[in-house]
Amino acid sequence: MARYAFQLNGRAASVESWDPGQPLLYLLRNQLGLHGPKFGCGLAQCGACTVLIDGKTSRSCITPIRQAAGRTITTLEGLGTPEKPDTIQAAFIAEQAAQCGYCTNGMIMAAKALLAATPHPTEEQVKQGLAGNLCRCGTHTRILRSVLRAARV
Ligand code: FES
Ligand code: FES
């Protein structure tokens, strides 16, 4: 059993695994109890599992734990709290931008990376930035409004 250490949401963290190829998503959810990242497709196709690694979006369902070691990882839980939500989380709440909510983690994490790189994106840039994140409920219009709202704050 090997131990893999990294920075997680501003703190040192580590997990144990027999398999260096085990997906980061499984360890975040099962060993660290972080249920923001979701298992959707498991194939890097939907974005539900998105986390930030060194500030860049990463599909944790296909990120082997060996690649996460030593890196800085941010999950949805690292952005804000129910009492003090992050700007993007607050915008999603204000716009009621969820139906089932399964895609919300990925949408918010992708928006976080987008606004870090492009603080005042155009509508088209937001669409491009979130193009790899799927929402089966069809909440796209509200999600788009949320990100544009967050960019105005
Ligand atoms: S669960 Fe990772 S991209 Fe779908
Ligand atoms: S709100 Fe249900 S998948 Fe997006």
PDB file of C-alpha atoms and ligand atoms in Angstrom:
ATOM      1  CA  MET A   1       0.000   0.000   0.000  1.00  0.00           C
ATOM      2  CA  ALA A   2       1.454   3.360  -0.994  1.00  0.00           C
ATOM      3  CA  ARG A   3       0.592   6.744   0.430  1.00  0.00           C
ATOM      4  CA  TYR A   4       0.065   9.711  -1.892  1.00  0.00           C
ATOM      5  CA  ALA A   5       0.311  13.217  -0.447  1.00  0.00           C
ATOM      6  CA  PHE A   6      -0.901  16.495  -1.924  1.00  0.00           C
ATOM      7  CA  GLN A   7      -2.335  19.860  -0.996  1.00  0.00           C
ATOM      8  CA  LEU A   8      -6.101  19.696  -0.876  1.00  0.00           C
ATOM      9  CA  ASN A   9      -8.274  22.772  -0.461  1.00  0.00           C
ATOM     10  CA  GLY A  10      -5.460  24.633   1.275  1.00  0.00           C
ATOM     11  CA  ARG A  11      -4.337  21.826   3.587  1.00  0.00           C
ATOM     12  CA  ALA A  12      -1.969  18.904   3.448  1.00  0.00           C
ATOM     13  CA  ALA A  13      -3.801  15.651   2.727  1.00  0.00           C
ATOM     14  CA  SER A  14      -2.965  12.110   1.765  1.00  0.00           C
ATOM     15  CA  VAL A  15      -4.600   8.875   0.733  1.00  0.00           C
ATOM     16  CA  GLU A  16      -3.536   5.251   0.575  1.00  0.00           C
ATOM     17  CA  SER A  17      -3.942   3.002  -2.413  1.00  0.00           C
ATOM     18  CA  TRP A  18      -2.698  -0.357  -3.679  1.00  0.00           C
ATOM     19  CA  ASP A  19      -3.078   0.869  -7.225  1.00  0.00           C
ATOM     20  CA  PRO A  20      -1.155   3.905  -8.552  1.00  0.00           C
ATOM     21  CA  GLY A  21      -3.643   3.999 -11.405  1.00  0.00           C
ATOM     22  CA  GLN A  22      -6.671   4.336  -9.126  1.00  0.00           C
ATOM     23  CA  PRO A  23      -8.690   7.409 -10.157  1.00  0.00           C
ATOM     24  CA  LEU A  24      -8.361  10.453  -7.933  1.00  0.00           C
ATOM     25  CA  LEU A  25     -12.167  10.760  -7.917  1.00  0.00           C
ATOM     26  CA  TYR A  26     -12.613   7.468  -6.031  1.00  0.00           C
ATOM     27  CA  LEU A  27     -10.117   8.488  -3.356  1.00  0.00           C
ATOM     28  CA  LEU A  28     -11.548  11.977  -2.930  1.00  0.00           C
ATOM     29  CA  ARG A  29     -15.027  10.577  -2.436  1.00  0.00           C
ATOM     30  CA  ASN A  30     -14.337   7.340  -0.592  1.00  0.00           C
ATOM     31  CA  GLN A  31     -11.294   8.107   1.564  1.00  0.00           C
ATOM     32  CA  LEU A  32     -11.611  11.857   2.053  1.00  0.00           C
ATOM     33  CA  GLY A  33     -15.397  12.163   2.069  1.00  0.00           C
ATOM     34  CA  LEU A  34     -15.494  14.917  -0.541  1.00  0.00           C
ATOM     35  CA  HIS A  35     -18.695  14.409  -2.484  1.00  0.00           C
ATOM     36  CA  GLY A  36     -18.622  17.608  -4.548  1.00  0.00           C
ATOM     37  CA  PRO A  37     -16.952  15.842  -7.483  1.00  0.00           C
ATOM     38  CA  LYS A  38     -19.448  13.402  -9.030  1.00  0.00           C
ATOM     39  CA  PHE A  39     -19.080  10.167 -10.941  1.00  0.00           C
ATOM     40  CA  GLY A  40     -20.927  10.698 -14.205  1.00  0.00           C
ATOM     41  CA  CYS A  41     -19.509   8.847 -17.194  1.00  0.00           C
ATOM     42  CA  GLY A  42     -16.150   7.748 -15.798  1.00  0.00           C
ATOM     43  CA  LEU A  43     -14.730   8.326 -19.272  1.00  0.00           C
ATOM     44  CA  ALA A  44     -13.730  12.022 -19.294  1.00  0.00           C
ATOM     45  CA  GLN A  45     -16.808  12.835 -21.358  1.00  0.00           C
ATOM     46  CA  CYS A  46     -19.199  14.727 -19.073  1.00  0.00           C
ATOM     47  CA  GLY A  47     -17.199  16.904 -16.644  1.00  0.00           C
ATOM     48  CA  ALA A  48     -19.180  15.988 -13.508  1.00  0.00           C
ATOM     49  CA  CYS A  49     -15.974  14.920 -11.731  1.00  0.00           C
ATOM     50  CA  THR A  50     -14.030  18.118 -12.455  1.00  0.00           C
ATOM     51  CA  VAL A  51     -11.506  19.359  -9.909  1.00  0.00           C
ATOM     52  CA  LEU A  52      -8.688  21.872 -10.276  1.00  0.00           C
ATOM     53  CA  ILE A  53      -5.136  20.556 -10.230  1.00  0.00           C
ATOM     54  CA  ASP A  54      -2.585  23.346 -10.013  1.00  0.00           C
ATOM     55  CA  GLY A  55      -5.410  25.680 -11.036  1.00  0.00           C
ATOM     56  CA  LYS A  56      -6.345  23.797 -14.199  1.00  0.00           C
ATOM     57  CA  THR A  57      -9.505  21.773 -14.734  1.00  0.00           C
ATOM     58  CA  SER A  58      -8.930  18.068 -14.509  1.00  0.00           C
ATOM     59  CA  ARG A  59     -11.258  15.110 -14.935  1.00  0.00           C
ATOM     60  CA  SER A  60     -10.680  13.284 -11.704  1.00  0.00           C
ATOM     61  CA  CYS A  61     -12.403  10.127 -13.006  1.00  0.00           C
ATOM     62  CA  ILE A  62      -9.435   9.445 -15.265  1.00  0.00           C
ATOM     63  CA  THR A  63      -6.641  11.099 -13.258  1.00  0.00           C
ATOM     64  CA  PRO A  64      -4.516   8.357 -11.705  1.00  0.00           C
ATOM     65  CA  ILE A  65      -3.597   9.025  -8.119  1.00  0.00           C
ATOM     66  CA  ARG A  66       0.105   8.833  -8.977  1.00  0.00           C
ATOM     67  CA  GLN A  67      -0.354  11.961 -11.139  1.00  0.00           C
ATOM     68  CA  ALA A  68      -2.072  13.843  -8.323  1.00  0.00           C
ATOM     69  CA  ALA A  69       0.730  13.288  -5.811  1.00  0.00           C
ATOM     70  CA  GLY A  70       2.593  16.459  -4.898  1.00  0.00           C
ATOM     71  CA  ARG A  71       0.093  18.706  -6.680  1.00  0.00           C
ATOM     72  CA  THR A  72      -2.342  21.335  -5.444  1.00  0.00           C
ATOM     73  CA  ILE A  73      -5.914  20.127  -5.729  1.00  0.00           C
ATOM     74  CA  THR A  74      -9.058  22.185  -5.288  1.00  0.00           C
ATOM     75  CA  THR A  75     -12.500  20.647  -5.107  1.00  0.00           C
ATOM     76  CA  LEU A  76     -15.894  22.307  -4.857  1.00  0.00           C
ATOM     77  CA  GLU A  77     -15.576  22.126  -1.071  1.00  0.00           C
ATOM     78  CA  GLY A  78     -12.486  24.330  -1.283  1.00  0.00           C
ATOM     79  CA  LEU A  79     -14.311  27.261  -2.857  1.00  0.00           C
ATOM     80  CA  GLY A  80     -16.810  28.326  -0.225  1.00  0.00           C
ATOM     81  CA  THR A  81     -19.211  27.201   2.467  1.00  0.00           C
ATOM     82  CA  PRO A  82     -23.015  27.292   2.659  1.00  0.00           C
ATOM     83  CA  GLU A  83     -22.648  30.314   4.960  1.00  0.00           C
ATOM     84  CA  LYS A  84     -20.012  32.012   2.809  1.00  0.00           C
ATOM     85  CA  PRO A  85     -20.273  30.776  -0.775  1.00  0.00           C
ATOM     86  CA  ASP A  86     -17.713  31.624  -3.419  1.00  0.00           C
ATOM     87  CA  THR A  87     -18.798  34.276  -5.947  1.00  0.00           C
ATOM     88  CA  ILE A  88     -19.600  31.642  -8.546  1.00  0.00           C
ATOM     89  CA  GLN A  89     -21.497  29.465  -6.082  1.00  0.00           C
ATOM     90  CA  ALA A  90     -23.487  32.519  -4.988  1.00  0.00           C
ATOM     91  CA  ALA A  91     -24.289  33.349  -8.611  1.00  0.00           C
ATOM     92  CA  PHE A  92     -25.537  29.789  -9.253  1.00  0.00           C
ATOM     93  CA  ILE A  93     -27.801  30.105  -6.207  1.00  0.00           C
ATOM     94  CA  ALA A  94     -29.063  33.538  -7.298  1.00  0.00           C
ATOM     95  CA  GLU A  95     -29.869  32.261 -10.788  1.00  0.00           C
ATOM     96  CA  GLN A  96     -31.263  28.931  -9.469  1.00  0.00           C
ATOM     97  CA  ALA A  97     -28.981  27.247 -11.988  1.00  0.00           C
ATOM     98  CA  ALA A  98     -29.633  23.621 -11.105  1.00  0.00           C
ATOM     99  CA  GLN A  99     -32.327  21.050 -11.661  1.00  0.00           C
ATOM    100  CA  CYS A 100     -30.943  17.686 -10.540  1.00  0.00           C
ATOM    101  CA  GLY A 101     -27.623  19.373  -9.719  1.00  0.00           C
ATOM    102  CA  TYR A 102     -25.487  16.491 -10.935  1.00  0.00           C
ATOM    103  CA  CYS A 103     -23.515  18.640 -13.371  1.00  0.00           C
ATOM    104  CA  THR A 104     -23.221  21.608 -11.006  1.00  0.00           C
ATOM    105  CA  ASN A 105     -19.861  20.655  -9.515  1.00  0.00           C
ATOM    106  CA  GLY A 106     -18.247  20.459 -12.932  1.00  0.00           C
ATOM    107  CA  MET A 107     -19.901  23.624 -14.171  1.00  0.00           C
ATOM    108  CA  ILE A 108     -18.732  25.628 -11.166  1.00  0.00           C
ATOM    109  CA  MET A 109     -15.185  24.253 -11.267  1.00  0.00           C
ATOM    110  CA  ALA A 110     -14.922  24.902 -15.006  1.00  0.00           C
ATOM    111  CA  ALA A 111     -16.272  28.428 -14.444  1.00  0.00           C
ATOM    112  CA  LYS A 112     -13.721  28.959 -11.686  1.00  0.00           C
ATOM    113  CA  ALA A 113     -10.846  28.149 -14.040  1.00  0.00           C
ATOM    114  CA  LEU A 114     -12.405  30.202 -16.823  1.00  0.00           C
ATOM    115  CA  LEU A 115     -12.854  33.335 -14.708  1.00  0.00           C
ATOM    116  CA  ALA A 116      -9.357  32.989 -13.253  1.00  0.00           C
ATOM    117  CA  ALA A 117      -7.935  33.103 -16.775  1.00  0.00           C
ATOM    118  CA  THR A 118     -10.536  35.483 -18.262  1.00  0.00           C
ATOM    119  CA  PRO A 119     -12.162  37.602 -15.536  1.00  0.00           C
ATOM    120  CA  HIS A 120     -14.601  39.345 -17.903  1.00  0.00           C
ATOM    121  CA  PRO A 121     -15.537  36.809 -20.563  1.00  0.00           C
ATOM    122  CA  THR A 122     -18.004  37.359 -23.352  1.00  0.00           C
ATOM    123  CA  GLU A 123     -21.056  35.125 -23.561  1.00  0.00           C
ATOM    124  CA  GLU A 124     -19.328  33.200 -26.336  1.00  0.00           C
ATOM    125  CA  GLN A 125     -16.220  32.692 -24.207  1.00  0.00           C
ATOM    126  CA  VAL A 126     -18.353  31.286 -21.381  1.00  0.00           C
ATOM    127  CA  LYS A 127     -20.044  28.905 -23.808  1.00  0.00           C
ATOM    128  CA  GLN A 128     -16.650  27.764 -25.077  1.00  0.00           C
ATOM    129  CA  GLY A 129     -15.272  27.465 -21.549  1.00  0.00           C
ATOM    130  CA  LEU A 130     -18.106  25.195 -20.454  1.00  0.00           C
ATOM    131  CA  ALA A 131     -18.488  23.328 -23.733  1.00  0.00           C
ATOM    132  CA  GLY A 132     -16.970  20.147 -22.305  1.00  0.00           C
ATOM    133  CA  ASN A 133     -19.400  20.003 -19.383  1.00  0.00           C
ATOM    134  CA  LEU A 134     -22.701  18.290 -20.072  1.00  0.00           C
ATOM    135  CA  CYS A 135     -26.032  19.062 -18.440  1.00  0.00           C
ATOM    136  CA  ARG A 136     -28.693  16.515 -19.213  1.00  0.00           C
ATOM    137  CA  CYS A 137     -31.407  18.630 -17.569  1.00  0.00           C
ATOM    138  CA  GLY A 138     -31.017  21.508 -20.018  1.00  0.00           C
ATOM    139  CA  THR A 139     -30.109  24.138 -17.440  1.00  0.00           C
ATOM    140  CA  HIS A 140     -27.556  25.722 -19.769  1.00  0.00           C
ATOM    141  CA  THR A 141     -29.240  29.111 -20.036  1.00  0.00           C
ATOM    142  CA  ARG A 142     -29.266  29.606 -16.267  1.00  0.00           C
ATOM    143  CA  ILE A 143     -25.713  28.302 -15.939  1.00  0.00           C
ATOM    144  CA  LEU A 144     -24.560  30.770 -18.582  1.00  0.00           C
ATOM    145  CA  ARG A 145     -26.326  33.613 -16.762  1.00  0.00           C
ATOM    146  CA  SER A 146     -24.691  32.540 -13.489  1.00  0.00           C
ATOM    147  CA  VAL A 147     -21.179  32.691 -14.860  1.00  0.00           C
ATOM    148  CA  LEU A 148     -21.799  36.078 -16.475  1.00  0.00           C
ATOM    149  CA  ARG A 149     -23.265  37.297 -13.179  1.00  0.00           C
ATOM    150  CA  ALA A 150     -20.200  36.087 -11.259  1.00  0.00           C
ATOM    151  CA  ALA A 151     -17.965  37.881 -13.757  1.00  0.00           C
ATOM    152  CA  ARG A 152     -19.716  41.176 -12.985  1.00  0.00           C
ATOM    153  CA  VAL A 153     -19.023  40.983  -9.224  1.00  0.00           C
TER     154      VAL A 153
HETATM  155  S1  FES B   1     -17.280  11.413 -14.618  1.00  0.00           S
HETATM  156 FE1  FES B   1     -15.413  12.309 -15.199  1.00  0.00          FE
HETATM  157  S2  FES B   1     -15.862  13.269 -17.078  1.00  0.00           S
HETATM  158 FE2  FES B   1     -17.695  12.181 -16.610  1.00  0.00          FE
HETATM  159  S1  FES B   2     -28.884  20.196 -13.579  1.00  0.00           S
HETATM  160 FE1  FES B   2     -29.168  18.055 -13.965  1.00  0.00          FE
HETATM  161  S2  FES B   2     -27.452  17.525 -15.199  1.00  0.00           S
HETATM  162 FE2  FES B   2     -27.325  19.694 -15.032  1.00  0.00          FE
END
